[in-house]
């Protein structure tokens, strides 16, 4: 499954975020792999961050990451730059942006 997320940077943190997010800790990358998170891409436009996450079970991975020491360390570090994530519902999966349309869905390949 592919999940889209939208987060926002604190004003003035654009360059520092890009510098600090050039690499995530190896133990967090290993945790993502263990939890079925295959790819996580981030784009920035001004203070807005757009994420695409390819994973087996987004909500399950987010629940598991809540008790991950590697994730806790990373969140403490990177959150200095973030205003937070947009939310669209309750629970760990509530940050997933609702999908509106897909080309493959329209042409019958999905």
CSV table of C-alpha atoms in Angstrom, one decimal:
chain,number,residue,atom,x,y,z
A,1,UNK,CA,0.0,0.0,0.0
A,2,UNK,CA,1.1,3.6,-0.6
A,3,UNK,CA,0.2,6.2,2.0
A,4,UNK,CA,0.5,10.0,1.6
A,5,UNK,CA,1.2,12.2,4.5
A,6,UNK,CA,1.4,16.0,4.9
A,7,UNK,CA,3.4,17.7,7.6
A,8,UNK,CA,4.6,21.3,8.2
A,9,UNK,CA,7.9,22.8,9.3
A,10,UNK,CA,8.3,25.5,11.9
A,11,UNK,CA,9.0,28.8,10.4
A,12,UNK,CA,12.7,29.3,9.7
A,13,UNK,CA,13.5,25.6,10.0
A,14,UNK,CA,13.6,24.7,6.3
A,15,UNK,CA,17.4,24.5,5.8
A,16,UNK,CA,18.0,22.9,9.2
A,17,UNK,CA,15.4,20.2,8.5
A,18,UNK,CA,16.9,19.4,5.1
A,19,UNK,CA,20.3,19.2,6.7
A,20,UNK,CA,19.2,17.0,9.6
A,21,UNK,CA,17.0,14.7,7.5
A,22,UNK,CA,19.7,13.7,5.0
A,23,UNK,CA,20.0,10.4,6.8
A,24,UNK,CA,18.0,8.6,9.4
A,25,UNK,CA,19.7,6.4,12.1
A,26,UNK,CA,20.5,2.9,10.9
A,27,UNK,CA,18.5,1.4,13.8
A,28,UNK,CA,15.4,3.2,12.7
A,29,UNK,CA,15.9,2.1,9.1
A,30,UNK,CA,16.2,-1.5,10.3
A,31,UNK,CA,13.0,-1.0,12.4
A,32,UNK,CA,11.1,0.2,9.3
A,33,UNK,CA,12.3,-2.8,7.3
A,34,UNK,CA,11.2,-5.1,10.1
A,35,UNK,CA,7.8,-3.5,10.2
A,36,UNK,CA,7.2,-3.7,6.4
A,37,UNK,CA,7.9,-0.1,5.6
A,38,UNK,CA,9.6,-0.5,2.2
A,39,UNK,CA,10.1,3.1,1.1
A,40,UNK,CA,9.5,6.6,2.6
A,41,UNK,CA,10.0,9.6,0.3
A,42,UNK,CA,9.7,13.3,1.4
A,43,UNK,CA,9.3,16.4,-0.8
A,44,UNK,CA,9.3,20.0,0.5
A,45,UNK,CA,7.6,23.1,-0.8
A,46,UNK,CA,8.2,26.0,1.5
A,47,UNK,CA,7.3,24.8,4.9
A,48,UNK,CA,5.1,22.0,3.7
A,49,UNK,CA,6.4,18.4,3.6
A,50,UNK,CA,4.7,15.8,1.4
A,51,UNK,CA,5.5,12.1,2.2
A,52,UNK,CA,4.8,8.9,0.2
A,53,UNK,CA,5.2,5.7,2.3
A,54,UNK,CA,5.2,2.3,0.7
A,55,UNK,CA,4.4,-0.3,3.3
A,56,UNK,CA,2.5,-3.5,4.1
A,57,UNK,CA,0.3,-2.1,6.9
A,58,UNK,CA,0.7,1.6,7.7
A,59,UNK,CA,-1.5,1.6,10.9
A,60,UNK,CA,0.2,-1.5,12.2
A,61,UNK,CA,3.7,0.0,11.6
A,62,UNK,CA,2.7,3.2,13.3
A,63,UNK,CA,1.4,1.3,16.3
A,64,UNK,CA,4.6,-0.7,16.6
A,65,UNK,CA,6.8,2.5,16.3
A,66,UNK,CA,5.0,4.0,19.3
A,67,UNK,CA,7.1,1.6,21.5
A,68,UNK,CA,10.3,1.7,19.5
A,69,UNK,CA,13.3,3.3,21.3
A,70,UNK,CA,14.9,4.0,17.9
A,71,UNK,CA,11.8,5.9,16.8
A,72,UNK,CA,11.5,7.8,20.1
A,73,UNK,CA,15.1,9.0,19.8
A,74,UNK,CA,14.5,10.1,16.1
A,75,UNK,CA,11.2,11.9,16.9
A,76,UNK,CA,12.8,13.8,19.8
A,77,UNK,CA,15.5,15.0,17.5
A,78,UNK,CA,13.6,15.7,14.3
A,79,UNK,CA,10.5,17.2,16.0
A,80,UNK,CA,12.5,20.3,16.8
A,81,UNK,CA,11.8,21.3,13.2
A,82,UNK,CA,8.1,20.2,12.9
A,83,UNK,CA,4.8,21.9,13.6
A,84,UNK,CA,3.2,18.5,13.1
A,85,UNK,CA,1.2,16.4,10.7
A,86,UNK,CA,-2.2,17.1,9.2
A,87,UNK,CA,-4.8,14.7,10.6
A,88,UNK,CA,-7.8,13.3,8.8
A,89,UNK,CA,-9.1,10.8,11.4
A,90,UNK,CA,-8.4,9.2,14.7
A,91,UNK,CA,-5.7,6.7,15.7
A,92,UNK,CA,-2.3,5.9,14.3
A,93,UNK,CA,-3.5,5.9,10.7
A,94,UNK,CA,-5.3,9.2,11.1
A,95,UNK,CA,-2.5,11.1,9.4
A,96,UNK,CA,-2.9,9.3,6.1
A,97,UNK,CA,-4.2,11.8,3.5
A,98,UNK,CA,-7.4,10.4,1.8
A,99,UNK,CA,-6.8,9.2,-1.7
A,100,UNK,CA,-9.0,10.9,-4.3
A,101,UNK,CA,-8.1,9.3,-7.6
A,102,UNK,CA,-5.7,6.9,-9.4
A,103,UNK,CA,-5.0,6.5,-13.1
A,104,UNK,CA,-4.8,2.7,-12.7
A,105,UNK,CA,-8.1,2.7,-10.9
A,106,UNK,CA,-9.7,4.6,-13.8
A,107,UNK,CA,-8.3,2.4,-16.6
A,108,UNK,CA,-9.0,-0.8,-14.8
A,109,UNK,CA,-5.5,-1.9,-13.9
A,110,UNK,CA,-5.9,-1.7,-10.2
